Amino acid sequence: MLLVCYGMHLLHRQTNLPHILSLYMRHDYAGLDKINNSVQWQGHIALDQAVFPENTPGFLLDAFARSSLWKIGLDYRHGTGHGVGAALNVHEGPQSITFRFGNMTPLLKGMVVSNEPGYYEDHAFGIRIENLLYVKEVNTPNRFGGIGYLGFEKLTFVPIQIKLIDLPVLSIAEIDWLNDYHSEVWEKVSPLVDGSARQWLWNNTRPLITQ
């Protein structure tokens, strides 16, 4: 298992997307690394799907990403998300999603933040997946107190290494999220690649269960 932090600095935008990769051809991963990776994915999915009132500071969303780990008595020491600049710094505030209460900056429409829960076992292994999210308006059936609601739109489309996930840990809804995400990855990326790269993409974005 390899944790790689990579990204690009482009003319009008930046990317930042650590992912873990399987280096084995076999499919028999087991143990704490696989279980903890599955649980941190539950937190990633929960934050990705979060809906929250406008003017909500980022620290109030941090528990979405940590709660699945908390349920098994685990946590991580780093922040869950940071702001990403359009053309300056890949770590660029003032927005963030963190357990530190000092930053009261609300998440606003148009901001970009990272979604990167993880888990690090001292002297053993580390797990972190980072996708970028765009803060957008969300239509809700109600607007209590006349307040609007916000959510996230995905900006990162990279396949998830399914062989590193213990699928029984996930709910049907979470597996549906993975299938929907991989469908988007295939739709957006497959026209840009061919040959062995396209075959690899297909092998890593096929549905996990029949819909």
CSV table of C-alpha atoms in Angstrom, one decimal:
chain,number,residue,atom,x,y,z
A,1,MET,CA,0.0,0.0,0.0
A,2,LEU,CA,1.4,3.4,-1.1
A,3,LEU,CA,0.2,6.8,0.0
A,4,VAL,CA,1.0,9.4,-2.7
A,5,CYS,CA,0.4,13.1,-2.5
A,6,TYR,CA,0.3,14.7,-5.9
A,7,GLY,CA,-1.4,17.5,-7.8
A,8,MET,CA,-0.8,20.2,-10.4
A,9,HIS,CA,-0.4,24.0,-10.5
A,10,LEU,CA,-2.3,25.1,-13.7
A,11,LEU,CA,-2.9,28.6,-15.2
A,12,HIS,CA,-6.3,29.1,-13.6
A,13,ARG,CA,-6.6,26.5,-10.9
A,14,GLN,CA,-4.7,24.0,-8.7
A,15,THR,CA,-5.2,20.4,-7.6
A,16,ASN,CA,-4.2,18.5,-4.5
A,17,LEU,CA,-5.2,14.9,-4.2
A,18,PRO,CA,-3.4,12.4,-2.0
A,19,HIS,CA,-4.6,8.9,-2.6
A,20,ILE,CA,-3.5,5.4,-1.5
A,21,LEU,CA,-2.6,2.9,-4.1
A,22,SER,CA,-2.5,-0.9,-4.0
A,23,LEU,CA,0.9,-2.3,-5.1
A,24,TYR,CA,-0.2,-5.9,-5.1
A,25,MET,CA,-1.8,-7.7,-7.9
A,26,ARG,CA,-3.6,-10.0,-5.5
A,27,HIS,CA,-6.9,-9.1,-3.8
A,28,ASP,CA,-6.4,-10.4,-0.3
A,29,TYR,CA,-5.8,-7.3,1.7
A,30,ALA,CA,-6.9,-7.7,5.3
A,31,GLY,CA,-6.4,-6.4,8.8
A,32,LEU,CA,-6.5,-3.0,10.4
A,33,ASP,CA,-5.2,-1.1,7.3
A,34,LYS,CA,-8.1,-2.2,5.2
A,35,ILE,CA,-10.7,-1.8,8.0
A,36,ASN,CA,-9.5,1.7,8.9
A,37,ASN,CA,-9.3,2.7,5.2
A,38,SER,CA,-13.0,1.6,4.9
A,39,VAL,CA,-14.0,3.6,8.0
A,40,GLN,CA,-12.2,6.8,6.9
A,41,TRP,CA,-14.0,6.4,3.5
A,42,GLN,CA,-17.3,6.5,5.5
A,43,GLY,CA,-16.2,9.9,6.9
A,44,HIS,CA,-15.2,11.1,3.5
A,45,ILE,CA,-18.6,10.2,2.0
A,46,ALA,CA,-20.4,11.8,5.0
A,47,LEU,CA,-18.7,15.1,4.5
A,48,ASP,CA,-19.1,15.0,0.7
A,49,GLN,CA,-22.9,14.7,1.2
A,50,ALA,CA,-23.2,17.2,4.0
A,51,VAL,CA,-25.9,19.9,3.8
A,52,PHE,CA,-25.6,22.9,6.1
A,53,PRO,CA,-27.0,26.4,6.7
A,54,GLU,CA,-25.2,29.3,5.1
A,55,ASN,CA,-22.8,31.2,7.4
A,56,THR,CA,-21.7,27.9,9.0
A,57,PRO,CA,-18.0,27.9,10.0
A,58,GLY,CA,-15.9,25.0,8.8
A,59,PHE,CA,-15.1,23.6,12.2
A,60,LEU,CA,-18.8,22.7,12.7
A,61,LEU,CA,-18.5,20.3,9.7
A,62,ASP,CA,-15.4,18.5,11.0
A,63,ALA,CA,-17.4,15.9,13.0
A,64,PHE,CA,-19.0,14.6,9.7
A,65,ALA,CA,-15.7,13.3,8.7
A,66,ARG,CA,-14.6,12.0,12.1
A,67,SER,CA,-17.7,10.3,13.5
A,68,SER,CA,-17.2,7.0,11.8
A,69,LEU,CA,-13.7,6.7,13.3
A,70,TRP,CA,-14.9,7.9,16.7
A,71,LYS,CA,-17.4,5.0,16.7
A,72,ILE,CA,-14.5,2.6,16.8
A,73,GLY,CA,-12.3,4.7,19.2
A,74,LEU,CA,-10.0,6.2,16.6
A,75,ASP,CA,-9.2,9.7,15.3
A,76,TYR,CA,-6.6,11.6,13.3
A,77,ARG,CA,-4.5,14.6,14.4
A,78,HIS,CA,-4.6,16.7,11.2
A,79,GLY,CA,-7.3,19.0,9.9
A,80,THR,CA,-10.1,17.6,7.7
A,81,GLY,CA,-9.9,20.2,5.0
A,82,HIS,CA,-8.2,23.4,3.9
A,83,GLY,CA,-9.0,26.1,1.4
A,84,VAL,CA,-7.5,25.9,-2.1
A,85,GLY,CA,-6.5,28.9,-4.1
A,86,ALA,CA,-7.4,29.5,-7.7
A,87,ALA,CA,-3.9,30.5,-8.8
A,88,LEU,CA,-1.8,31.2,-5.7
A,89,ASN,CA,-1.4,28.6,-2.9
A,90,VAL,CA,-2.7,25.0,-2.7
A,91,HIS,CA,-3.2,25.7,1.1
A,92,GLU,CA,-5.0,29.0,1.0
A,93,GLY,CA,-7.5,30.3,3.6
A,94,PRO,CA,-9.3,31.8,5.3
A,95,GLN,CA,-11.7,28.8,5.1
A,96,SER,CA,-10.9,25.4,6.6
A,97,ILE,CA,-12.6,22.3,8.1
A,98,THR,CA,-10.8,21.5,11.3
A,99,PHE,CA,-11.3,20.4,14.9
A,100,ARG,CA,-9.6,23.7,16.0
A,101,PHE,CA,-12.3,26.2,17.1
A,102,GLY,CA,-10.4,29.4,16.4
A,103,ASN,CA,-11.3,29.8,12.7
A,104,MET,CA,-14.9,31.3,12.6
A,105,THR,CA,-14.8,31.9,8.8
A,106,PRO,CA,-18.0,30.6,7.3
A,107,LEU,CA,-18.0,28.4,4.2
A,108,LEU,CA,-19.4,30.5,1.3
A,109,LYS,CA,-20.7,29.7,-2.1
A,110,GLY,CA,-17.8,29.5,-4.6
A,111,MET,CA,-15.1,28.5,-2.0
A,112,VAL,CA,-13.0,25.4,-2.7
A,113,VAL,CA,-12.0,23.1,0.3
A,114,SER,CA,-10.4,19.7,0.6
A,115,ASN,CA,-12.0,16.6,2.0
A,116,GLU,CA,-9.2,14.6,3.5
A,117,PRO,CA,-10.0,12.5,6.6
A,118,GLY,CA,-7.4,9.9,7.3
A,119,TYR,CA,-5.9,7.6,9.9
A,120,TYR,CA,-2.2,7.1,10.9
A,121,GLU,CA,-1.2,4.1,13.0
A,122,ASP,CA,2.1,5.1,14.7
A,123,HIS,CA,5.1,3.2,13.4
A,124,ALA,CA,2.9,1.1,11.1
A,125,PHE,CA,1.0,2.8,8.2
A,126,GLY,CA,-0.9,5.9,7.2
A,127,ILE,CA,-4.1,6.4,5.2
A,128,ARG,CA,-5.4,9.6,3.6
A,129,ILE,CA,-7.7,10.3,0.7
A,130,GLU,CA,-8.1,13.9,-0.5
A,131,ASN,CA,-10.6,15.2,-3.0
A,132,LEU,CA,-11.5,18.8,-3.6
A,133,LEU,CA,-15.0,20.2,-3.1
A,134,TYR,CA,-16.7,23.3,-4.4
A,135,VAL,CA,-19.2,25.0,-2.1
A,136,LYS,CA,-22.6,25.4,-3.8
A,137,GLU,CA,-26.2,26.4,-3.0
A,138,VAL,CA,-28.5,23.5,-2.3
A,139,ASN,CA,-32.3,23.5,-2.9
A,140,THR,CA,-34.0,22.3,0.2
A,141,PRO,CA,-37.8,21.7,0.7
A,142,ASN,CA,-37.7,24.3,3.6
A,143,ARG,CA,-35.8,27.4,4.4
A,144,PHE,CA,-36.3,27.7,8.2
A,145,GLY,CA,-35.8,31.4,9.2
A,146,GLY,CA,-35.3,32.4,5.6
A,147,ILE,CA,-31.8,30.9,5.6
A,148,GLY,CA,-30.4,29.2,2.5
A,149,TYR,CA,-28.5,26.0,2.6
A,150,LEU,CA,-25.2,24.9,1.1
A,151,GLY,CA,-23.5,21.7,0.1
A,152,PHE,CA,-20.6,20.4,-2.0
A,153,GLU,CA,-19.9,19.6,-5.6
A,154,LYS,CA,-17.0,17.2,-6.4
A,155,LEU,CA,-14.0,18.6,-8.3
A,156,THR,CA,-11.8,15.5,-8.1
A,157,PHE,CA,-12.3,12.4,-10.3
A,158,VAL,CA,-9.8,9.7,-9.5
A,159,PRO,CA,-10.7,6.0,-9.1
A,160,ILE,CA,-10.8,4.6,-5.6
A,161,GLN,CA,-8.8,1.4,-4.9
A,162,ILE,CA,-11.7,-0.9,-4.1
A,163,LYS,CA,-9.4,-3.8,-3.1
A,164,LEU,CA,-8.3,-1.6,-0.1
A,165,ILE,CA,-11.9,-1.3,1.1
A,166,ASP,CA,-13.7,-3.9,3.3
A,167,LEU,CA,-17.1,-3.7,1.6
A,168,PRO,CA,-19.1,-5.3,4.5
A,169,VAL,CA,-18.1,-2.2,6.6
A,170,LEU,CA,-20.0,0.1,4.3
A,171,SER,CA,-23.8,0.6,4.1
A,172,ILE,CA,-25.7,0.1,0.9
A,173,ALA,CA,-26.0,3.9,0.6
A,174,GLU,CA,-22.2,4.3,0.9
A,175,ILE,CA,-21.7,1.6,-1.8
A,176,ASP,CA,-24.1,3.4,-4.0
A,177,TRP,CA,-22.1,6.6,-3.5
A,178,LEU,CA,-18.9,4.7,-4.6
A,179,ASN,CA,-20.7,3.4,-7.7
A,180,ASP,CA,-22.1,6.8,-8.6
A,181,TYR,CA,-18.7,8.4,-8.1
A,182,HIS,CA,-16.9,5.8,-10.3
A,183,SER,CA,-19.6,6.3,-12.9
A,184,GLU,CA,-18.8,10.0,-13.0
A,185,VAL,CA,-15.0,9.2,-13.1
A,186,TRP,CA,-15.5,7.0,-16.1
A,187,GLU,CA,-17.8,9.4,-17.9
A,188,LYS,CA,-15.4,12.4,-17.5
A,189,VAL,CA,-12.0,10.7,-17.8
A,190,SER,CA,-12.5,7.8,-20.3
A,191,PRO,CA,-12.8,10.1,-23.4
A,192,LEU,CA,-9.3,11.5,-22.5
A,193,VAL,CA,-7.4,8.2,-22.4
A,194,ASP,CA,-7.0,5.1,-24.5
A,195,GLY,CA,-5.2,1.8,-24.6
A,196,SER,CA,-3.9,0.3,-21.3
A,197,ALA,CA,-4.8,3.5,-19.5
A,198,ARG,CA,-8.5,3.2,-20.5
A,199,GLN,CA,-8.5,-0.5,-19.6
A,200,TRP,CA,-7.0,0.3,-16.2
A,201,LEU,CA,-9.7,3.1,-15.7
A,202,TRP,CA,-12.5,0.6,-16.6
A,203,ASN,CA,-11.1,-2.0,-14.2
A,204,ASN,CA,-11.1,0.5,-11.4
A,205,THR,CA,-14.5,2.1,-12.0
A,206,ARG,CA,-16.7,-0.9,-12.6
A,207,PRO,CA,-19.8,-1.1,-10.4
A,208,LEU,CA,-19.4,-2.9,-7.1
A,209,ILE,CA,-22.9,-4.4,-7.1
A,210,THR,CA,-25.6,-4.6,-9.7
A,211,GLN,CA,-27.7,-1.5,-9.5
